[in-house]
JSON list of C-alpha atoms in Angstrom, two decimals:
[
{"chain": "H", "resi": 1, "resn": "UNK", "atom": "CA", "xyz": [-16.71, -17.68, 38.10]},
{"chain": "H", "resi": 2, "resn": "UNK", "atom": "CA", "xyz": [-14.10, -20.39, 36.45]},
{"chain": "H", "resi": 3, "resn": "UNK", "atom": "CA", "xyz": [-17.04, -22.32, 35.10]},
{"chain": "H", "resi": 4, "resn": "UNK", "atom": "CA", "xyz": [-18.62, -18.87, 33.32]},
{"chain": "H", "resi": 5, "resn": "UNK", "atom": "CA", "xyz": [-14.91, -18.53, 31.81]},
{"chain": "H", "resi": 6, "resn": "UNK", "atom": "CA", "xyz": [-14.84, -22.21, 31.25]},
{"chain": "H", "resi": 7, "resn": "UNK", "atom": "CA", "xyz": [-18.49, -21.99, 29.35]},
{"chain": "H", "resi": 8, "resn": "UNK", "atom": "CA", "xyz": [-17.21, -19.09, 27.46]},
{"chain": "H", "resi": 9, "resn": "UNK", "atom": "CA", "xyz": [-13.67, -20.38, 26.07]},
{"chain": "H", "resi": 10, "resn": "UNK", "atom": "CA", "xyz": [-14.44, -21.70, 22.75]},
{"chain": "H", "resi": 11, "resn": "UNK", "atom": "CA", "xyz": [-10.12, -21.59, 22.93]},
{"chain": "H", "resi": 12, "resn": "UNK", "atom": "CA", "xyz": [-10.06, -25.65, 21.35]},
{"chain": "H", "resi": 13, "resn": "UNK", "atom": "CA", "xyz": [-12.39, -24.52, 18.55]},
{"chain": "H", "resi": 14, "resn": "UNK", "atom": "CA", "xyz": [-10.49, -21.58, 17.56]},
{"chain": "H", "resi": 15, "resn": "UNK", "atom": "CA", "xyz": [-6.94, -23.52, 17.61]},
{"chain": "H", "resi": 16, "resn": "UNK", "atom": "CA", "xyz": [-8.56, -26.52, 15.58]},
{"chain": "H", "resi": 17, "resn": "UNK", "atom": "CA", "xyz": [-10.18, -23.85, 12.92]},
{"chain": "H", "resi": 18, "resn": "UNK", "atom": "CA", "xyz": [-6.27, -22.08, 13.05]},
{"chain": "H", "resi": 19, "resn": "UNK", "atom": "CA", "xyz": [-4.57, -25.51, 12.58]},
{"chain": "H", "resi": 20, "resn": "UNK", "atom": "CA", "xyz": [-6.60, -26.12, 9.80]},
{"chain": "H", "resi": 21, "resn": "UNK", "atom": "CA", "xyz": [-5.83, -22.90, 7.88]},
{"chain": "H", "resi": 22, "resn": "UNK", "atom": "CA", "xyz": [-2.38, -23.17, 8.56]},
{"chain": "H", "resi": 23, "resn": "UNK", "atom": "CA", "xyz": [-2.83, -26.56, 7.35]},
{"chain": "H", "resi": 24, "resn": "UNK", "atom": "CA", "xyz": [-4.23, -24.98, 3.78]},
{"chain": "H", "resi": 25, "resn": "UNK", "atom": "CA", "xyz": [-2.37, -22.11, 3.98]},
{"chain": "H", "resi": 26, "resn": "UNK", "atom": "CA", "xyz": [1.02, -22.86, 5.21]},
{"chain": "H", "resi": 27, "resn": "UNK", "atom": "CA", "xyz": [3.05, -19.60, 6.44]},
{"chain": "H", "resi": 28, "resn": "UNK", "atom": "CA", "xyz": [4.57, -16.46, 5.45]},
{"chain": "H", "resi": 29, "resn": "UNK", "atom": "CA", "xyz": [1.44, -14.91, 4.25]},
{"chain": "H", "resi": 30, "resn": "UNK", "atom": "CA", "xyz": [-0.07, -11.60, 5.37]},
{"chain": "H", "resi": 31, "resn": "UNK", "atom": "CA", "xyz": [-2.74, -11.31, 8.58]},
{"chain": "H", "resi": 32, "resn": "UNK", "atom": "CA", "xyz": [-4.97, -10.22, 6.57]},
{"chain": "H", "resi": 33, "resn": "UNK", "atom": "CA", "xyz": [-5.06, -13.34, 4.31]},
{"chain": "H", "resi": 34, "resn": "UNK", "atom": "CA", "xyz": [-5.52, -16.11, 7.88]},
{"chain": "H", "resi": 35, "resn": "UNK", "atom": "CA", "xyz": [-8.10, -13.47, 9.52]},
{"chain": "H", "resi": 36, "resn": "UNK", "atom": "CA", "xyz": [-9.91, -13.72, 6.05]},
{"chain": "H", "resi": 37, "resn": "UNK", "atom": "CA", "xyz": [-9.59, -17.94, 5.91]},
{"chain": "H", "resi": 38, "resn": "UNK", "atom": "CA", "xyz": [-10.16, -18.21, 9.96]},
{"chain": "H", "resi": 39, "resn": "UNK", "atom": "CA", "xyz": [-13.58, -16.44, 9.21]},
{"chain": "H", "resi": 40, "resn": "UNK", "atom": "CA", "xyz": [-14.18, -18.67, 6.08]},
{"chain": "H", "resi": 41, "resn": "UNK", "atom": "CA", "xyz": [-13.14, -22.01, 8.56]},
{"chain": "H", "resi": 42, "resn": "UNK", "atom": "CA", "xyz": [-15.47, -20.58, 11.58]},
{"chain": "H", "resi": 43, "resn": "UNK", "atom": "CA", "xyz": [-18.07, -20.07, 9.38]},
{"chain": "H", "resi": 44, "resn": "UNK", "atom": "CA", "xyz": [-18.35, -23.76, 8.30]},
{"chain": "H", "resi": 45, "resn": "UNK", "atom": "CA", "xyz": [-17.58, -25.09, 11.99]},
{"chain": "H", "resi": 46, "resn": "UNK", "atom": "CA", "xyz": [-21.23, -22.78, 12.81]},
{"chain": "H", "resi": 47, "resn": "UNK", "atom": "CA", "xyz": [-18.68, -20.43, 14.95]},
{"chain": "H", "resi": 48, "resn": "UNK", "atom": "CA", "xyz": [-20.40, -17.75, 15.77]},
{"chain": "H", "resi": 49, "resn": "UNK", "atom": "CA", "xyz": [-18.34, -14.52, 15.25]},
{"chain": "H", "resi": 50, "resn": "UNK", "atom": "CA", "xyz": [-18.08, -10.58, 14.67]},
{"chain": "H", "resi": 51, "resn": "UNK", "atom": "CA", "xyz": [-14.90, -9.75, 12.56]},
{"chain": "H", "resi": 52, "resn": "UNK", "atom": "CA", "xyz": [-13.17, -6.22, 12.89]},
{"chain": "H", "resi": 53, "resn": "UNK", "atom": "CA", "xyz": [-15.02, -5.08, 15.68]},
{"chain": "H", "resi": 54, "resn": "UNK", "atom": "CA", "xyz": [-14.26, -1.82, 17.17]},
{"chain": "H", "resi": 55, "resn": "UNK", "atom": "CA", "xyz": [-13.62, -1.24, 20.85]},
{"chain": "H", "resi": 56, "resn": "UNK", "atom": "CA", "xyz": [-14.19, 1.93, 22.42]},
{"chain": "H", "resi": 57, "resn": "UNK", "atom": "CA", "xyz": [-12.44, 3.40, 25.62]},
{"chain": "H", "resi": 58, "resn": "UNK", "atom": "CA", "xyz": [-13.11, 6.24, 28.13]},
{"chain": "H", "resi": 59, "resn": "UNK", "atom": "CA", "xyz": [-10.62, 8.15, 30.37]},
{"chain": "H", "resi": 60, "resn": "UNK", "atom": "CA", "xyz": [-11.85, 9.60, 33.87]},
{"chain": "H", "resi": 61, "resn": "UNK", "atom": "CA", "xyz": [-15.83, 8.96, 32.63]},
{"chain": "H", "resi": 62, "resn": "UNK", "atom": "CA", "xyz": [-14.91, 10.67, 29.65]},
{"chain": "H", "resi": 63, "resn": "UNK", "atom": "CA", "xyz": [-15.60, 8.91, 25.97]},
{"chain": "H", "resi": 64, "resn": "UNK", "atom": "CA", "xyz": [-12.32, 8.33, 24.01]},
{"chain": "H", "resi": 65, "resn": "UNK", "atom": "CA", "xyz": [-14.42, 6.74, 21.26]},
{"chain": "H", "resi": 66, "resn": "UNK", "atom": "CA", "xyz": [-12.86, 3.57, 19.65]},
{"chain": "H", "resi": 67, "resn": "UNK", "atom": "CA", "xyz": [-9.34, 3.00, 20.28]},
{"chain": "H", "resi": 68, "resn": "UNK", "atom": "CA", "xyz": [-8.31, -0.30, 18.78]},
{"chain": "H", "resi": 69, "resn": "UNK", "atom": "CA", "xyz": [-10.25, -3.28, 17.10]},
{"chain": "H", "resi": 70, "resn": "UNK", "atom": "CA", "xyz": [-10.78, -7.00, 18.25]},
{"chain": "H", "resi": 71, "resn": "UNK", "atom": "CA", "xyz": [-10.22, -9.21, 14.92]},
{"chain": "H", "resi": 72, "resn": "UNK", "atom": "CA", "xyz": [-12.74, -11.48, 16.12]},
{"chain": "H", "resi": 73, "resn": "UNK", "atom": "CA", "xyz": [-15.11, -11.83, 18.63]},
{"chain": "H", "resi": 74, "resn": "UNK", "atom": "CA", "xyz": [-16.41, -15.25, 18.87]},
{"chain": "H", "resi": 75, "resn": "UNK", "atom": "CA", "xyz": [-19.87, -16.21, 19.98]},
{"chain": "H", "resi": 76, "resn": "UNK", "atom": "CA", "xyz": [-20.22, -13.00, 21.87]},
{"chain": "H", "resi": 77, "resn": "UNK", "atom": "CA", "xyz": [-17.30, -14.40, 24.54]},
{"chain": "H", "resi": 78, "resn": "UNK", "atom": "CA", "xyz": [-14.09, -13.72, 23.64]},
{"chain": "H", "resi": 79, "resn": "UNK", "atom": "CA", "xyz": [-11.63, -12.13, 21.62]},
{"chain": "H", "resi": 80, "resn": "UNK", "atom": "CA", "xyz": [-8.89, -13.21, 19.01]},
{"chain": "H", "resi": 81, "resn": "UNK", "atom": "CA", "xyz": [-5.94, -11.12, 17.71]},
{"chain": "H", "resi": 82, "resn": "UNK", "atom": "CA", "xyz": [-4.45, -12.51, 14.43]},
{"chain": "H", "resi": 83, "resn": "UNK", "atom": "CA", "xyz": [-1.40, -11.95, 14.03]},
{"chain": "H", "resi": 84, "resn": "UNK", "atom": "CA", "xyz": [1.64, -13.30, 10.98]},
{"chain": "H", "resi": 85, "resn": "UNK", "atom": "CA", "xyz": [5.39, -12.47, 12.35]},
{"chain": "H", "resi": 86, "resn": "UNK", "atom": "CA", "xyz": [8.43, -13.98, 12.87]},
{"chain": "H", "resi": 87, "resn": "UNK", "atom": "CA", "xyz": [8.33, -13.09, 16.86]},
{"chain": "H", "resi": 88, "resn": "UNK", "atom": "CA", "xyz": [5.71, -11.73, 18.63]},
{"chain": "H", "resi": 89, "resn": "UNK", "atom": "CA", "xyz": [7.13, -9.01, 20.76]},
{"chain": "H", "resi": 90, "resn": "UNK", "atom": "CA", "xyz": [5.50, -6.98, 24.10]},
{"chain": "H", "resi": 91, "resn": "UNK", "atom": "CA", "xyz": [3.90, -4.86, 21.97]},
{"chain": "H", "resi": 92, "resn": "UNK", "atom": "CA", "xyz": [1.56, -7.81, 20.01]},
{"chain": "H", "resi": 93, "resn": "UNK", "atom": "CA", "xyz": [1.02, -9.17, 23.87]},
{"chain": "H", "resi": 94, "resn": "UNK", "atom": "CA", "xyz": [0.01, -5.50, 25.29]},
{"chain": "H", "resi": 95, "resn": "UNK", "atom": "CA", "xyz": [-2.09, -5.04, 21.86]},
{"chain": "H", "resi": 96, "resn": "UNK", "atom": "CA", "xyz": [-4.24, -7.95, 22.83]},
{"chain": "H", "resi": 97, "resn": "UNK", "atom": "CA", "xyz": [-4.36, -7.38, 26.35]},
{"chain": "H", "resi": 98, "resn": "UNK", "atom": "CA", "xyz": [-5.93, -3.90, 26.05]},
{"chain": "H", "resi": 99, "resn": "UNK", "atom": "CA", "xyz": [-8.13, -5.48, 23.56]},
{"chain": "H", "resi": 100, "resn": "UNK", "atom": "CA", "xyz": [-9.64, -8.23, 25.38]},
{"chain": "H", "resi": 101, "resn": "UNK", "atom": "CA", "xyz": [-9.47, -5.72, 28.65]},
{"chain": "H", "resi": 102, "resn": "UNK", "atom": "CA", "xyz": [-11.74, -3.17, 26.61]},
{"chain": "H", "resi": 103, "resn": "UNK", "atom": "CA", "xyz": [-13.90, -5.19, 24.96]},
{"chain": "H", "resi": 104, "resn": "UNK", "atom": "CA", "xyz": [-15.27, -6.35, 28.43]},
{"chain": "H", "resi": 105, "resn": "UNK", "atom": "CA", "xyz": [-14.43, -10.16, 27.73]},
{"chain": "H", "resi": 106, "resn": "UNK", "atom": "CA", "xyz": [-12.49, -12.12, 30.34]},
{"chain": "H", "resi": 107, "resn": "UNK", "atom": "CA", "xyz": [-10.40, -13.96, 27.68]},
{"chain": "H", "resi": 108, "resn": "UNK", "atom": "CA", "xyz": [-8.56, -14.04, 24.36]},
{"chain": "H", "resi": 109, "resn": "UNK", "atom": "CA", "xyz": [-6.26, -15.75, 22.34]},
{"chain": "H", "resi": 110, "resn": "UNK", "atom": "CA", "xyz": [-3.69, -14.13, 19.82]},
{"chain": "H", "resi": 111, "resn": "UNK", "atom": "CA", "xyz": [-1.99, -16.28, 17.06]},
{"chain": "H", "resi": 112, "resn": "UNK", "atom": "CA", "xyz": [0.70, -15.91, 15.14]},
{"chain": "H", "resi": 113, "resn": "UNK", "atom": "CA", "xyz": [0.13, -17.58, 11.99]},
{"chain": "H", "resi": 114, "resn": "UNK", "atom": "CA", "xyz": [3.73, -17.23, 11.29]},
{"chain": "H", "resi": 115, "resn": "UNK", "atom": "CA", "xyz": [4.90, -20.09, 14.01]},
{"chain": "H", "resi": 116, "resn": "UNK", "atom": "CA", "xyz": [4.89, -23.56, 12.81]},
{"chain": "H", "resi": 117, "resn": "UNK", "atom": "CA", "xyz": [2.97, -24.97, 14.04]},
{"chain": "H", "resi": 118, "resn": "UNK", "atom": "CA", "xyz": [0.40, -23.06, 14.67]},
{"chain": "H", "resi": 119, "resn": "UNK", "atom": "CA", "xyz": [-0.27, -24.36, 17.86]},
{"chain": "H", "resi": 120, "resn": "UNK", "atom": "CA", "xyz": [2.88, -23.15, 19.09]},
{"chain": "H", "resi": 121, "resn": "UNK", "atom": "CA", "xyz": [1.92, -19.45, 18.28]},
{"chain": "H", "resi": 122, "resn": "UNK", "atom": "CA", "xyz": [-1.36, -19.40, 20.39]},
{"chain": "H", "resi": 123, "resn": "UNK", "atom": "CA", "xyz": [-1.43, -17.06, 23.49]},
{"chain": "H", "resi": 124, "resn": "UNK", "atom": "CA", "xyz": [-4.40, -16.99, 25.74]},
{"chain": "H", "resi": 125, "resn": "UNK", "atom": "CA", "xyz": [-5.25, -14.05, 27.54]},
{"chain": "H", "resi": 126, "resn": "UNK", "atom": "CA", "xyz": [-6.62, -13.03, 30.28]},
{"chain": "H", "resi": 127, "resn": "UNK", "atom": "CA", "xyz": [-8.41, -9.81, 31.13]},
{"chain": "H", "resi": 128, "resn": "UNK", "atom": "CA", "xyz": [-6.35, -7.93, 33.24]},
{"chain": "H", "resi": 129, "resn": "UNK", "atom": "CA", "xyz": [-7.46, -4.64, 35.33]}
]
């Protein structure tokens, strides 16, 4: 099982495509602004991704139909949450938990493109029952 997570974390690509962003970008702009330049910089690292993806949930084998969205889903593996605030707080952690728990990855990452340096402002995360 660790080396099917460890084949699927494509975590090192994602943070060196983020670094570089930040590294155009700088911070203090919106998400929407680094989730649109992350795609641009995955794209030219042949990343393969799905952007705004919607994940669906179902209560007691009932369909709830799509209750949040992944901002990326990269090469079919994992999720990343993109995120540009001074602090990310429980809720931005609990966001991107239920995320990468619904999507039916094992692992995510969500940055905060608001931390200098970026690196500092990654969270992995782990699929939790």
């Amino acid at each position: 099982m660790a080396d099917d997570i460890q084949n699927n974390d494509f975590s090192h690509e994602i943070i060196g495509a983020a670094v570089e962003v930040q590294r155009v970008l700088g911070t203090g702009l919106p998400e929407a602004v680094y989730a649109a330049a992350l795609a641009i910089e995955l794209a030219e690292r042949e990343i393969g991704f799905e952007r705004d993806v919607p994940v669906a949930a179902s209560y007691k084998g009932r369909a709830l139909g799509d209750v949040c969205r992944a901002d990326f889903v990269i090469e079919q593996a994992m999720v990343v949450q993109v995120r540009a605030v001074d602090t990310l707080d429980d809720l931005h952690r609990a966001q991107a938990q239920a995320a990468v728990r619904l999507s039916g990855h094992r692992i995510g990452l969500l940055i905060n493109f608001n931390v200098f340096p970026v690196v500092k402002g990654v969270h992995r995360i782990g699929a939790k029952p």
